[in-house]
Short mmCIF file of C-alpha atoms in Angstrom, two decimals:
data_model
loop_
_atom_site.label_atom_id
_atom_site.label_comp_id
_atom_site.label_asym_id
_atom_site.label_seq_id
_atom_site.Cartn_x
_atom_site.Cartn_y
_atom_site.Cartn_z
CA GLU O 1 49.91 39.37 -34.91
CA LEU O 2 50.54 40.32 -31.78
CA LEU O 3 53.05 42.95 -33.26
CA ARG O 4 50.62 44.41 -35.17
CA LEU O 5 48.58 44.75 -32.10
CA ARG O 6 51.05 46.18 -30.55
CA GLY O 7 51.61 48.64 -32.92
CA MET O 8 48.48 49.87 -33.14
CA ALA O 9 48.70 50.28 -29.65
CA GLY O 10 51.84 53.03 -29.81
CA VAL O 11 49.50 54.58 -33.16
CA ALA O 12 46.59 54.86 -30.75
CA ARG O 13 49.20 56.86 -27.55
CA ARG O 14 50.01 58.94 -29.75
CA ALA O 15 46.61 60.07 -31.58
CA ASN O 16 45.49 60.98 -27.75
CA LEU O 17 48.82 62.87 -26.79
CA GLU O 18 48.23 64.47 -30.09
CA ALA O 19 44.83 65.30 -29.19
CA GLU O 20 45.58 66.97 -25.53
CA GLN O 21 48.45 68.66 -27.90
CA LEU O 22 45.86 70.29 -29.78
CA ARG O 23 43.56 70.70 -26.82
CA ALA O 24 45.86 72.94 -25.39
CA GLN O 25 46.92 74.74 -28.21
CA LEU O 26 43.12 75.59 -28.39
CA ALA O 27 42.65 76.53 -24.71
CA LYS O 28 46.28 78.47 -25.00
CA GLN O 29 44.61 80.37 -28.26
CA ALA O 30 41.49 81.46 -26.94
CA SER O 31 42.43 83.26 -23.51
CA GLN O 32 45.04 85.36 -26.19
CA GLY O 33 41.77 86.15 -27.54
CA GLY O 34 42.13 85.41 -31.40
CA THR O 35 39.99 85.54 -34.02
CA ASN O 36 39.49 82.47 -35.17
CA PRO O 37 41.75 79.96 -32.71
CA PHE O 38 39.57 76.35 -33.45
CA THR O 39 40.25 76.75 -37.34
CA SER O 40 43.98 77.99 -37.08
CA ALA O 41 44.62 75.59 -34.26
CA MET O 42 43.36 72.59 -36.72
CA LEU O 43 44.67 72.85 -39.61
CA ASP O 44 47.92 72.85 -38.24
CA TYR O 45 46.86 69.42 -37.50
CA GLN O 46 45.84 68.38 -40.30
CA LYS O 47 49.22 69.34 -42.22
CA SER O 48 51.01 67.69 -39.15
CA GLY O 49 49.48 64.60 -40.38
CA GLU O 50 49.99 65.02 -42.98
CA VAL O 51 52.99 65.31 -42.82
CA ARG O 52 53.62 62.38 -41.07
CA GLN O 53 51.80 59.95 -43.67
CA LEU O 54 54.52 60.98 -46.02
CA GLU O 55 57.33 60.20 -44.05
CA THR O 56 56.20 56.92 -42.82
CA GLU O 57 55.92 56.23 -46.72
CA LEU O 58 58.99 57.25 -47.72
CA SER O 59 60.41 55.37 -45.32
CA GLY O 60 58.24 52.53 -45.80
CA LEU O 61 59.88 52.72 -49.78
CA THR O 62 62.76 53.25 -48.18
CA ALA O 63 63.05 49.61 -46.72
CA ARG O 64 61.26 47.54 -48.99
CA LEU O 65 62.13 48.69 -52.01
CA HIS O 66 66.35 49.50 -50.65
CA LEU O 67 66.55 52.61 -52.63
CA THR O 68 69.37 55.08 -52.82
CA PRO O 69 69.85 58.65 -51.99
CA GLU O 70 69.21 60.11 -54.82
CA GLN O 71 65.94 57.43 -55.04
CA SER O 72 64.86 58.35 -51.99
CA GLN O 73 64.64 61.68 -52.20
CA ALA O 74 63.28 62.00 -55.84
CA VAL O 75 60.37 59.56 -54.40
CA HIS O 76 60.22 62.54 -51.48
CA ASP O 77 60.22 65.48 -54.42
CA ILE O 78 57.38 62.92 -56.03
CA LEU O 79 55.23 62.83 -52.58
CA LEU O 80 55.51 66.20 -51.36
CA ARG O 81 54.52 67.78 -54.73
CA HIS O 82 51.19 65.14 -54.32
CA ALA O 83 51.27 66.48 -50.61
CA GLN O 84 50.51 70.22 -52.05
CA VAL O 85 47.62 69.24 -53.25
CA ASN O 86 46.02 68.34 -50.11
CA TYR O 87 47.87 71.55 -47.70
CA THR O 88 45.50 73.68 -50.95
CA ALA O 89 42.21 71.60 -49.64
CA MET O 90 42.81 72.24 -46.33
CA ASP O 91 43.73 75.79 -46.65
CA GLN O 92 40.90 76.91 -48.58
CA GLN O 93 38.48 74.28 -45.74
CA TYR O 94 39.56 76.41 -43.66
CA THR O 95 39.81 79.83 -45.30
CA THR O 96 36.94 79.82 -46.99
CA GLY O 97 34.16 76.75 -45.71
CA LYS O 98 34.67 75.27 -48.84
CA VAL O 99 37.16 73.21 -51.83
CA ASP O 100 37.36 74.65 -54.93
CA LYS O 101 37.14 71.39 -57.22
CA GLU O 102 38.21 73.05 -59.84
CA GLU O 103 41.55 74.35 -58.42
CA LEU O 104 42.11 71.43 -57.19
CA ALA O 105 41.43 69.64 -60.55
CA ARG O 106 43.98 70.64 -62.06
CA LEU O 107 47.09 71.29 -59.45
CA LYS O 108 46.51 67.28 -59.31
CA THR O 109 46.66 67.85 -63.01
CA GLU O 110 49.61 69.31 -62.74
CA ALA O 111 51.48 66.86 -59.35
CA GLY O 112 50.94 63.85 -62.25
CA ASP O 113 50.33 60.21 -61.35
CA GLN O 114 52.13 59.69 -58.43
CA ASN O 115 52.20 55.77 -59.32
CA ALA O 116 53.57 56.01 -62.97
CA GLN O 117 56.24 58.84 -61.67
CA ILE O 118 57.93 56.09 -59.22
CA GLN O 119 57.92 53.60 -61.12
CA ALA O 120 59.96 55.38 -63.38
CA LEU O 121 62.36 55.72 -60.56
CA LEU O 122 63.15 52.43 -60.17
CA SER O 123 65.03 49.20 -61.38
CA PRO O 124 62.95 46.15 -62.64
CA ASP O 125 63.16 44.16 -59.57
CA GLN O 126 62.26 47.65 -57.32
CA GLN O 127 59.25 47.80 -60.27
CA ALA O 128 58.36 44.31 -59.52
CA VAL O 129 58.29 44.59 -55.44
CA TYR O 130 56.82 47.88 -55.86
CA ALA O 131 53.64 46.10 -57.51
CA THR O 132 53.30 43.97 -54.44
CA TYR O 133 53.82 46.56 -51.54
CA GLN O 134 51.45 48.23 -53.67
CA GLN O 135 48.74 45.87 -53.76
CA GLU O 136 49.74 44.52 -49.44
CA LYS O 137 48.53 48.74 -49.33
CA THR O 138 45.64 48.04 -50.61
CA ALA O 139 44.81 45.68 -49.11
CA GLN O 140 45.94 46.58 -45.57
CA LEU O 141 43.54 49.80 -45.68
CA ALA O 142 41.15 47.77 -46.76
CA ARG O 143 40.93 45.56 -43.83
CA TRP O 144 41.19 48.10 -41.58
CA SER O 145 37.92 50.49 -43.40
CA ALA O 146 36.53 47.14 -43.05
CA SER O 147 36.90 46.57 -39.17
CA ALA O 148 35.62 50.44 -38.90
CA ALA O 149 32.78 49.64 -40.67
CA MET O 150 32.10 46.45 -38.86
CA ALA O 151 32.45 48.01 -35.34
CA ASP O 152 29.67 50.72 -36.31
CA LEU O 153 27.17 47.13 -37.61
CA GLN O 154 28.13 45.59 -34.59
CA GLY O 155 27.49 47.93 -32.34
CA ASN O 156 23.50 48.82 -34.22
CA LEU O 157 22.36 44.85 -35.06
CA ASN O 158 23.81 42.49 -32.86
CA LEU O 159 25.72 40.63 -34.86
CA THR O 160 26.38 36.47 -34.78
CA SER O 161 29.39 35.71 -35.92
CA GLU O 162 28.42 34.36 -39.02
CA GLN O 163 26.84 37.50 -40.69
CA ALA O 164 29.82 38.86 -39.31
CA ASP O 165 32.06 37.17 -41.45
CA LEU O 166 29.95 38.16 -44.32
CA ALA O 167 29.75 41.52 -43.82
CA PHE O 168 33.25 41.83 -43.04
CA ALA O 169 33.74 39.85 -46.05
CA ALA O 170 31.22 42.35 -48.40
CA LEU O 171 32.66 45.37 -46.68
CA TYR O 172 36.81 44.62 -47.85
CA GLN O 173 35.77 43.59 -51.45
CA ALA O 174 33.07 46.62 -51.32
CA THR O 175 36.12 48.98 -50.21
CA LEU O 176 38.67 46.97 -52.39
CA GLU O 177 36.06 48.45 -55.54
CA ARG O 178 36.45 51.78 -54.03
CA ILE O 179 40.14 52.44 -53.66
CA ALA O 180 39.72 51.16 -57.48
CA LYS O 181 37.23 53.72 -58.31
CA ALA O 182 39.13 56.72 -57.18
CA LYS O 183 42.68 55.24 -58.52
CA SER O 184 40.60 56.03 -61.65
CA GLY O 185 38.80 59.04 -60.64
CA ALA O 186 35.43 57.17 -60.43
CA HIS O 187 34.76 57.21 -56.66
CA ASP O 188 31.15 58.08 -55.88
CA GLU O 189 30.78 59.05 -51.88
CA ALA O 190 26.83 58.12 -52.80
CA GLU O 191 27.73 54.08 -53.23
CA ASP O 192 29.81 53.86 -50.08
CA ARG O 193 26.66 54.84 -48.35
CA SER O 194 24.60 53.03 -50.41
CA GLU O 195 26.89 49.86 -49.87
CA GLU O 196 27.04 49.84 -46.22
CA ARG O 197 22.92 49.97 -46.19
CA ARG O 198 22.89 46.95 -49.06
CA VAL O 199 24.96 45.37 -46.05
CA GLY O 200 23.22 46.22 -43.10
CA LYS O 201 19.38 45.25 -44.72
CA GLU O 202 21.76 41.31 -45.64
CA CYS O 203 23.06 41.37 -42.38
CA ARG O 204 19.08 41.65 -41.14
CA SER O 205 17.86 39.58 -43.30
CA ARG O 206 20.44 36.58 -42.23
#
């Protein structure tokens, strides 16, 4: 737990440093009279975040699955191909102010199923480890999401320990279900907001 907290502190420090660099870049571009410095700088920042996420994912998979150099390069190409969809969405958002959902849907279809593509590269033993790795990632993401939502609830409702435990369990389960829907293409943000309101109402009633 201590090592995990230290790691989170390191991530926070890097995020703060990147935020400072972004502010400095914005100020520099603004002083130079650019047409839209915020859009340009923020787009670069978002894309660099995607690159860092890709590198982190590739590093984790390589270490956990003991990928060969050839497998690691192939996985990198798969991750990059899917990241390009996000790059396109960012470009559209920051240049036109909206996202072409039909275009993104087409690009996602062309990119294919990322998990299936990665599994096709793996040996049977690696596939078993990959399945476990994916489950652990999902659980970790659910914990982070539930913790963030809990911080908002605690600040607004001043929950007791029992209420906090119940709320966290409900938010954790809701996040797992949301991730499953997102993977199946049935994700609904309205349902997410409805679930958060339901948890808050339940906590107040207790």
